[in-house]
């Protein structure tokens, strides 16, 4: 198959199986109205939407790539790892994902408890669970709950006041070490990519250390284009990838049509060697 151009592939997006708002089918239907020909669904810590999305992608002639965005730990920091092109039937996934469901559920109970203790609101757990539905529960579901209760006026305000870094609802969890997450993806035949490297509030010196550790553990590369990355930072990320001779990836990190700053298939234009979609389409 032809290698898709910038804007014709999107390797990072979410459905309502994690913290997105569209079902996997609705997401693919929306993609089918864009220029995107190759897509990966990368829900947080779950493969639950892949089968449904693939069926719909096949119907529309869109090449579908299995994906996931794994929450992991690197030296006490929370890092997101995008896994792509793995075999989702690998039996390694089952216990790993079960563990993550438990981690997220227990963390959600603690988030509710902490916020209720502070008198923010009552009944938060049930409301957040309602928004999560059958899928993985996360902080955005608490943001929706706070919004519904009129405690905040926007998701952003919910993160700024209650859920973001350093706030009461930013409850720590024992996420798997990044080496473990990389091993899981590699053993299932996939590629492992550092998600949105500039979103961790790390210096580039730290980022280079992280990449070096990840590459030693078998990771394949990093995202260099996603909403919010500045041209200067993108330049640095591409330089980092060139020096490490690793792969680069790109995606919209789409969650919802309500978020006006993201759209499927949209991320800043870039020019780089070794774009991972080439390998995934080969
Ligand atoms: P969790 O994985 O449960 O810790 O939630 C993290 C998710 O929250 C991210 O994947 C984003 O979708 C969302 N998020 C993080 N920070 C913000 C923010 N400041 N405003 C809105 N959504 C956010
Ligand atoms: Mn998210
Ligand atoms: Mn992420
Ligand atoms: Mn994401």
Short mmCIF file of C-alpha atoms and ligand atoms in Angstrom, two decimals:
data_model
loop_
_atom_site.label_atom_id
_atom_site.label_comp_id
_atom_site.label_asym_id
_atom_site.label_seq_id
_atom_site.Cartn_x
_atom_site.Cartn_y
_atom_site.Cartn_z
CA UNK A 1 0.00 0.00 0.00
CA UNK A 2 1.06 3.63 -0.58
CA UNK A 3 2.64 5.43 2.34
CA UNK A 4 0.09 8.00 3.52
CA UNK A 5 1.10 11.67 3.63
CA UNK A 6 0.86 14.01 6.64
CA UNK A 7 -2.83 14.35 7.49
CA UNK A 8 -3.67 11.03 5.83
CA UNK A 9 -2.75 9.04 8.91
CA UNK A 10 -3.69 9.52 12.55
CA UNK A 11 -2.04 7.24 15.10
CA UNK A 12 -3.44 8.59 18.39
CA UNK A 13 -7.13 8.99 19.30
CA UNK A 14 -9.68 8.00 21.93
CA UNK A 15 -13.19 6.56 22.02
CA UNK A 16 -15.71 6.30 24.85
CA UNK A 17 -14.12 2.99 25.80
CA UNK A 18 -11.71 5.26 27.66
CA UNK A 19 -12.08 9.04 28.06
CA UNK A 20 -13.32 9.98 24.58
CA UNK A 21 -16.97 10.75 23.91
CA UNK A 22 -17.66 8.92 20.62
CA UNK A 23 -18.19 5.18 20.39
CA UNK A 24 -15.57 3.35 18.31
CA UNK A 25 -18.08 3.14 15.44
CA UNK A 26 -18.95 6.84 15.61
CA UNK A 27 -15.26 7.69 15.74
CA UNK A 28 -14.51 5.75 12.56
CA UNK A 29 -17.57 7.25 10.84
CA UNK A 30 -16.20 10.69 11.65
CA UNK A 31 -12.74 9.68 10.35
CA UNK A 32 -14.33 8.49 7.10
CA UNK A 33 -15.33 12.10 6.37
CA UNK A 34 -11.69 13.28 6.61
CA UNK A 35 -8.58 12.61 4.49
CA UNK A 36 -7.37 9.95 6.94
CA UNK A 37 -6.67 6.59 5.28
CA UNK A 38 -4.74 4.92 8.11
CA UNK A 39 -5.89 5.12 11.72
CA UNK A 40 -5.02 3.69 15.11
CA UNK A 41 -7.42 3.75 18.07
CA UNK A 42 -5.34 4.30 21.21
CA UNK A 43 -7.64 4.23 24.22
CA UNK A 44 -6.10 4.59 27.67
CA UNK A 45 -5.23 1.23 29.22
CA UNK A 46 -7.78 -0.85 27.30
CA UNK A 47 -8.12 -2.78 24.04
CA UNK A 48 -11.92 -2.85 24.46
CA UNK A 49 -12.73 -0.70 21.41
CA UNK A 50 -10.42 -2.27 18.84
CA UNK A 51 -12.66 -5.00 17.45
CA UNK A 52 -15.65 -2.68 16.94
CA UNK A 53 -13.52 0.04 15.35
CA UNK A 54 -11.88 -2.43 12.97
CA UNK A 55 -15.22 -3.66 11.67
CA UNK A 56 -16.31 -0.10 10.88
CA UNK A 57 -12.90 0.84 9.41
CA UNK A 58 -13.09 -2.18 7.05
CA UNK A 59 -16.54 -1.03 5.91
CA UNK A 60 -15.10 2.34 4.93
CA UNK A 61 -11.83 1.07 3.39
CA UNK A 62 -9.74 2.68 6.12
CA UNK A 63 -6.62 0.83 7.17
CA UNK A 64 -6.96 0.04 10.87
CA UNK A 65 -4.00 -0.40 13.20
CA UNK A 66 -4.40 -1.79 16.71
CA UNK A 67 -3.39 0.77 19.32
CA UNK A 68 -3.37 1.54 23.02
CA UNK A 69 -2.08 4.36 25.25
CA UNK A 70 -0.59 2.78 28.36
CA UNK A 71 -0.16 4.75 31.57
CA UNK A 72 3.21 3.93 33.11
CA UNK A 73 5.84 5.02 35.58
CA UNK A 74 9.33 6.27 34.86
CA UNK A 75 11.30 7.25 37.97
CA UNK A 76 8.15 8.35 39.77
CA UNK A 77 6.69 10.30 36.84
CA UNK A 78 3.52 9.35 34.99
CA UNK A 79 4.33 8.73 31.32
CA UNK A 80 2.08 7.70 28.42
CA UNK A 81 3.27 5.01 26.02
CA UNK A 82 1.51 4.48 22.70
CA UNK A 83 1.58 0.88 21.48
CA UNK A 84 0.80 0.28 17.79
CA UNK A 85 0.42 -2.64 15.42
CA UNK A 86 0.40 -5.40 18.05
CA UNK A 87 -1.51 -8.66 17.99
CA UNK A 88 -4.43 -7.98 20.34
CA UNK A 89 -5.14 -11.68 20.83
CA UNK A 90 -1.80 -12.15 22.59
CA UNK A 91 -2.58 -13.75 25.97
CA UNK A 92 -0.10 -11.42 27.65
CA UNK A 93 -2.66 -8.62 27.54
CA UNK A 94 -5.33 -10.20 29.70
CA UNK A 95 -3.70 -10.07 33.12
CA UNK A 96 -1.98 -6.77 32.38
CA UNK A 97 -5.26 -5.10 31.44
CA UNK A 98 -7.12 -6.66 34.38
CA UNK A 99 -4.52 -5.14 36.65
CA UNK A 100 -4.98 -1.71 35.06
CA UNK A 101 -8.76 -1.91 35.42
CA UNK A 102 -8.30 -2.56 39.14
CA UNK A 103 -5.72 0.21 39.51
CA UNK A 104 -8.00 2.72 37.82
CA UNK A 105 -11.06 1.63 39.79
CA UNK A 106 -9.27 1.87 43.14
CA UNK A 107 -7.76 5.21 42.19
CA UNK A 108 -11.23 6.49 41.24
CA UNK A 109 -12.57 5.51 44.67
CA UNK A 110 -9.74 7.49 46.27
CA UNK A 111 -10.30 10.52 44.03
CA UNK A 112 -13.98 10.61 45.04
CA UNK A 113 -13.13 10.15 48.71
CA UNK A 114 -10.57 12.96 48.70
CA UNK A 115 -12.80 15.42 46.90
CA UNK A 116 -15.79 14.57 49.09
CA UNK A 117 -13.71 14.99 52.24
CA UNK A 118 -12.85 18.46 51.08
CA UNK A 119 -16.51 19.23 50.64
CA UNK A 120 -16.26 19.65 46.87
CA UNK A 121 -19.30 17.49 46.11
CA UNK A 122 -21.10 14.29 47.11
CA UNK A 123 -21.91 11.24 45.02
CA UNK A 124 -18.92 11.84 42.76
CA UNK A 125 -17.94 8.20 42.40
CA UNK A 126 -21.29 7.08 41.04
CA UNK A 127 -21.52 10.02 38.69
CA UNK A 128 -17.98 9.52 37.35
CA UNK A 129 -18.77 5.82 36.92
CA UNK A 130 -21.85 6.76 34.93
CA UNK A 131 -19.69 8.78 32.53
CA UNK A 132 -17.11 6.01 32.28
CA UNK A 133 -19.82 3.48 31.41
CA UNK A 134 -18.37 0.06 30.67
CA UNK A 135 -14.97 1.51 29.84
CA UNK A 136 -11.85 2.54 31.76
CA UNK A 137 -12.51 5.22 34.36
CA UNK A 138 -10.26 8.28 34.52
CA UNK A 139 -9.99 11.83 35.75
CA UNK A 140 -11.91 13.27 32.76
CA UNK A 141 -15.00 11.38 34.00
CA UNK A 142 -14.68 13.23 37.31
CA UNK A 143 -14.35 16.48 35.38
CA UNK A 144 -17.63 15.67 33.61
CA UNK A 145 -19.25 14.85 36.95
CA UNK A 146 -18.12 18.16 38.48
CA UNK A 147 -19.40 19.96 35.40
CA UNK A 148 -22.80 18.27 35.67
CA UNK A 149 -23.03 19.22 39.36
CA UNK A 150 -22.29 22.83 38.48
CA UNK A 151 -19.10 22.84 40.58
CA UNK A 152 -17.07 24.03 37.60
CA UNK A 153 -17.85 25.73 34.30
CA UNK A 154 -15.48 23.74 32.09
CA UNK A 155 -13.40 20.56 32.01
CA UNK A 156 -10.33 22.78 32.09
CA UNK A 157 -11.52 24.44 35.31
CA UNK A 158 -12.09 20.98 36.84
CA UNK A 159 -8.48 20.04 36.07
CA UNK A 160 -7.13 23.41 37.20
CA UNK A 161 -8.95 23.32 40.55
CA UNK A 162 -9.46 19.68 41.46
CA UNK A 163 -7.85 17.09 39.20
CA UNK A 164 -4.65 18.46 37.66
CA UNK A 165 -1.10 18.00 38.90
CA UNK A 166 -0.80 18.81 42.60
CA UNK A 167 -4.59 19.08 43.18
CA UNK A 168 -6.56 16.98 45.68
CA UNK A 169 -7.95 14.73 42.95
CA UNK A 170 -4.54 14.00 41.43
CA UNK A 171 -4.29 10.66 43.23
CA UNK A 172 -1.14 8.63 42.68
CA UNK A 173 -1.36 5.04 41.52
CA UNK A 174 1.27 2.33 41.17
CA UNK A 175 1.36 2.36 37.40
CA UNK A 176 3.47 -0.36 35.76
CA UNK A 177 7.11 0.55 35.12
CA UNK A 178 7.64 1.76 31.56
CA UNK A 179 9.98 -1.17 30.84
CA UNK A 180 7.10 -3.53 31.59
CA UNK A 181 4.73 -1.67 29.29
CA UNK A 182 7.32 -1.67 26.50
CA UNK A 183 7.89 -5.41 26.98
CA UNK A 184 4.16 -6.09 26.76
CA UNK A 185 3.82 -4.27 23.42
CA UNK A 186 7.01 -5.76 21.96
CA UNK A 187 6.08 -9.32 22.96
CA UNK A 188 2.80 -8.87 21.11
CA UNK A 189 4.71 -7.82 17.98
CA UNK A 190 3.93 -4.10 18.21
CA UNK A 191 5.91 -0.88 18.29
CA UNK A 192 6.27 1.27 21.42
CA UNK A 193 6.23 5.05 21.11
CA UNK A 194 6.58 7.81 23.71
CA UNK A 195 3.35 9.86 23.60
CA UNK A 196 3.38 13.70 23.47
CA UNK A 197 6.91 14.13 24.94
CA UNK A 198 6.53 17.84 25.74
CA UNK A 199 3.45 17.34 27.93
CA UNK A 200 5.29 16.06 30.99
CA UNK A 201 6.82 19.37 32.07
CA UNK A 202 10.31 17.86 31.70
CA UNK A 203 13.44 19.57 30.46
CA UNK A 204 14.91 18.28 27.19
CA UNK A 205 17.83 16.91 29.19
CA UNK A 206 15.38 14.73 31.19
CA UNK A 207 13.52 13.81 28.02
CA UNK A 208 16.74 12.57 26.44
CA UNK A 209 17.33 10.42 29.54
CA UNK A 210 13.80 9.05 29.31
CA UNK A 211 14.23 8.25 25.61
CA UNK A 212 17.57 6.63 26.25
CA UNK A 213 16.04 4.38 28.95
CA UNK A 214 13.07 3.59 26.72
CA UNK A 215 15.20 2.70 23.70
CA UNK A 216 17.37 0.44 25.87
CA UNK A 217 14.16 -1.30 26.97
CA UNK A 218 13.22 -1.91 23.32
CA UNK A 219 11.00 1.08 22.49
CA UNK A 220 10.89 2.27 18.89
CA UNK A 221 10.44 6.03 18.93
CA UNK A 222 8.47 9.12 19.94
CA UNK A 223 5.63 11.32 18.81
CA UNK A 224 6.86 14.55 17.21
CA UNK A 225 3.54 16.02 16.08
CA UNK A 226 0.36 16.46 18.12
CA UNK A 227 -1.88 19.38 19.06
CA UNK A 228 -0.08 21.96 21.18
CA UNK A 229 3.50 21.08 20.25
CA UNK A 230 5.32 24.30 19.34
CA UNK A 231 7.46 24.54 16.18
CA UNK A 232 10.57 24.98 18.34
CA UNK A 233 9.83 21.91 20.43
CA UNK A 234 8.95 19.87 17.36
CA UNK A 235 12.30 20.78 15.85
CA UNK A 236 14.04 19.57 19.03
CA UNK A 237 12.05 16.33 19.07
CA UNK A 238 12.91 15.55 15.45
CA UNK A 239 16.57 16.27 16.20
CA UNK A 240 16.39 13.91 19.19
CA UNK A 241 14.87 11.18 17.01
CA UNK A 242 17.49 11.72 14.27
CA UNK A 243 20.33 11.39 16.76
CA UNK A 244 18.84 8.27 18.31
CA UNK A 245 18.05 6.96 14.83
CA UNK A 246 14.57 5.99 16.03
CA UNK A 247 11.05 6.21 14.56
CA UNK A 248 8.69 9.17 14.83
CA UNK A 249 4.89 9.20 15.04
CA UNK A 250 2.02 11.69 14.91
CA UNK A 251 -1.62 11.88 15.87
CA UNK A 252 -4.45 14.17 16.88
CA UNK A 253 -5.03 12.77 20.41
CA UNK A 254 -8.68 13.36 19.56
CA UNK A 255 -11.12 12.88 22.48
CA UNK A 256 -14.31 14.71 21.55
CA UNK A 257 -15.90 16.92 18.89
CA UNK A 258 -16.55 19.41 21.74
CA UNK A 259 -12.83 20.08 22.05
CA UNK A 260 -12.47 22.64 19.33
CA UNK A 261 -8.67 22.58 19.38
CA UNK A 262 -8.44 19.01 18.10
CA UNK A 263 -9.79 17.33 15.02
CA UNK A 264 -9.22 13.89 13.56
CA UNK A 265 -6.23 13.80 11.24
CA UNK A 266 -5.06 17.23 12.39
CA UNK A 267 -1.59 17.82 13.85
CA UNK A 268 1.18 20.23 12.85
CA UNK A 269 2.92 19.51 9.54
CA UNK A 270 6.40 18.05 9.93
CA UNK A 271 9.28 16.75 7.93
CA UNK A 272 11.18 13.76 9.30
CA UNK A 273 12.90 10.53 8.35
CA UNK A 274 11.60 7.18 9.57
CA UNK A 275 7.92 7.93 10.12
CA UNK A 276 6.45 4.85 11.86
CA UNK A 277 3.41 4.68 9.58
CA UNK A 278 5.79 3.47 6.84
CA UNK A 279 6.61 0.40 8.91
CA UNK A 280 3.02 -0.17 9.96
CA UNK A 281 1.76 -0.03 6.37
CA UNK A 282 4.54 -2.18 4.92
P1 LIG B 1 -6.10 9.82 33.77
O1 LIG B 1 -5.52 8.91 32.74
O2 LIG B 1 -7.32 9.30 34.40
O3 LIG B 1 -5.08 10.28 34.77
O4 LIG B 1 -6.59 11.13 33.00
C1 LIG B 1 -5.70 11.77 32.11
C2 LIG B 1 -6.51 12.33 30.95
O5 LIG B 1 -7.12 13.54 31.37
C3 LIG B 1 -5.68 12.70 29.75
O6 LIG B 1 -5.57 11.62 28.87
C4 LIG B 1 -6.48 13.81 29.12
O7 LIG B 1 -7.46 13.27 28.28
C5 LIG B 1 -7.19 14.45 30.29
N1 LIG B 1 -6.56 15.69 30.77
C6 LIG B 1 -5.41 15.83 31.41
N2 LIG B 1 -5.17 17.11 31.74
C7 LIG B 1 -6.24 17.81 31.30
C8 LIG B 1 -6.62 19.18 31.35
N3 LIG B 1 -5.82 20.11 31.92
N4 LIG B 1 -7.79 19.53 30.80
C9 LIG B 1 -8.58 18.60 30.24
N5 LIG B 1 -8.28 17.30 30.17
C10 LIG B 1 -7.14 16.91 30.69
MN1 LIG B 2 -7.25 11.18 27.62
MN1 LIG B 3 -1.76 10.99 26.83
MN1 LIG B 4 -4.12 10.31 24.29
#
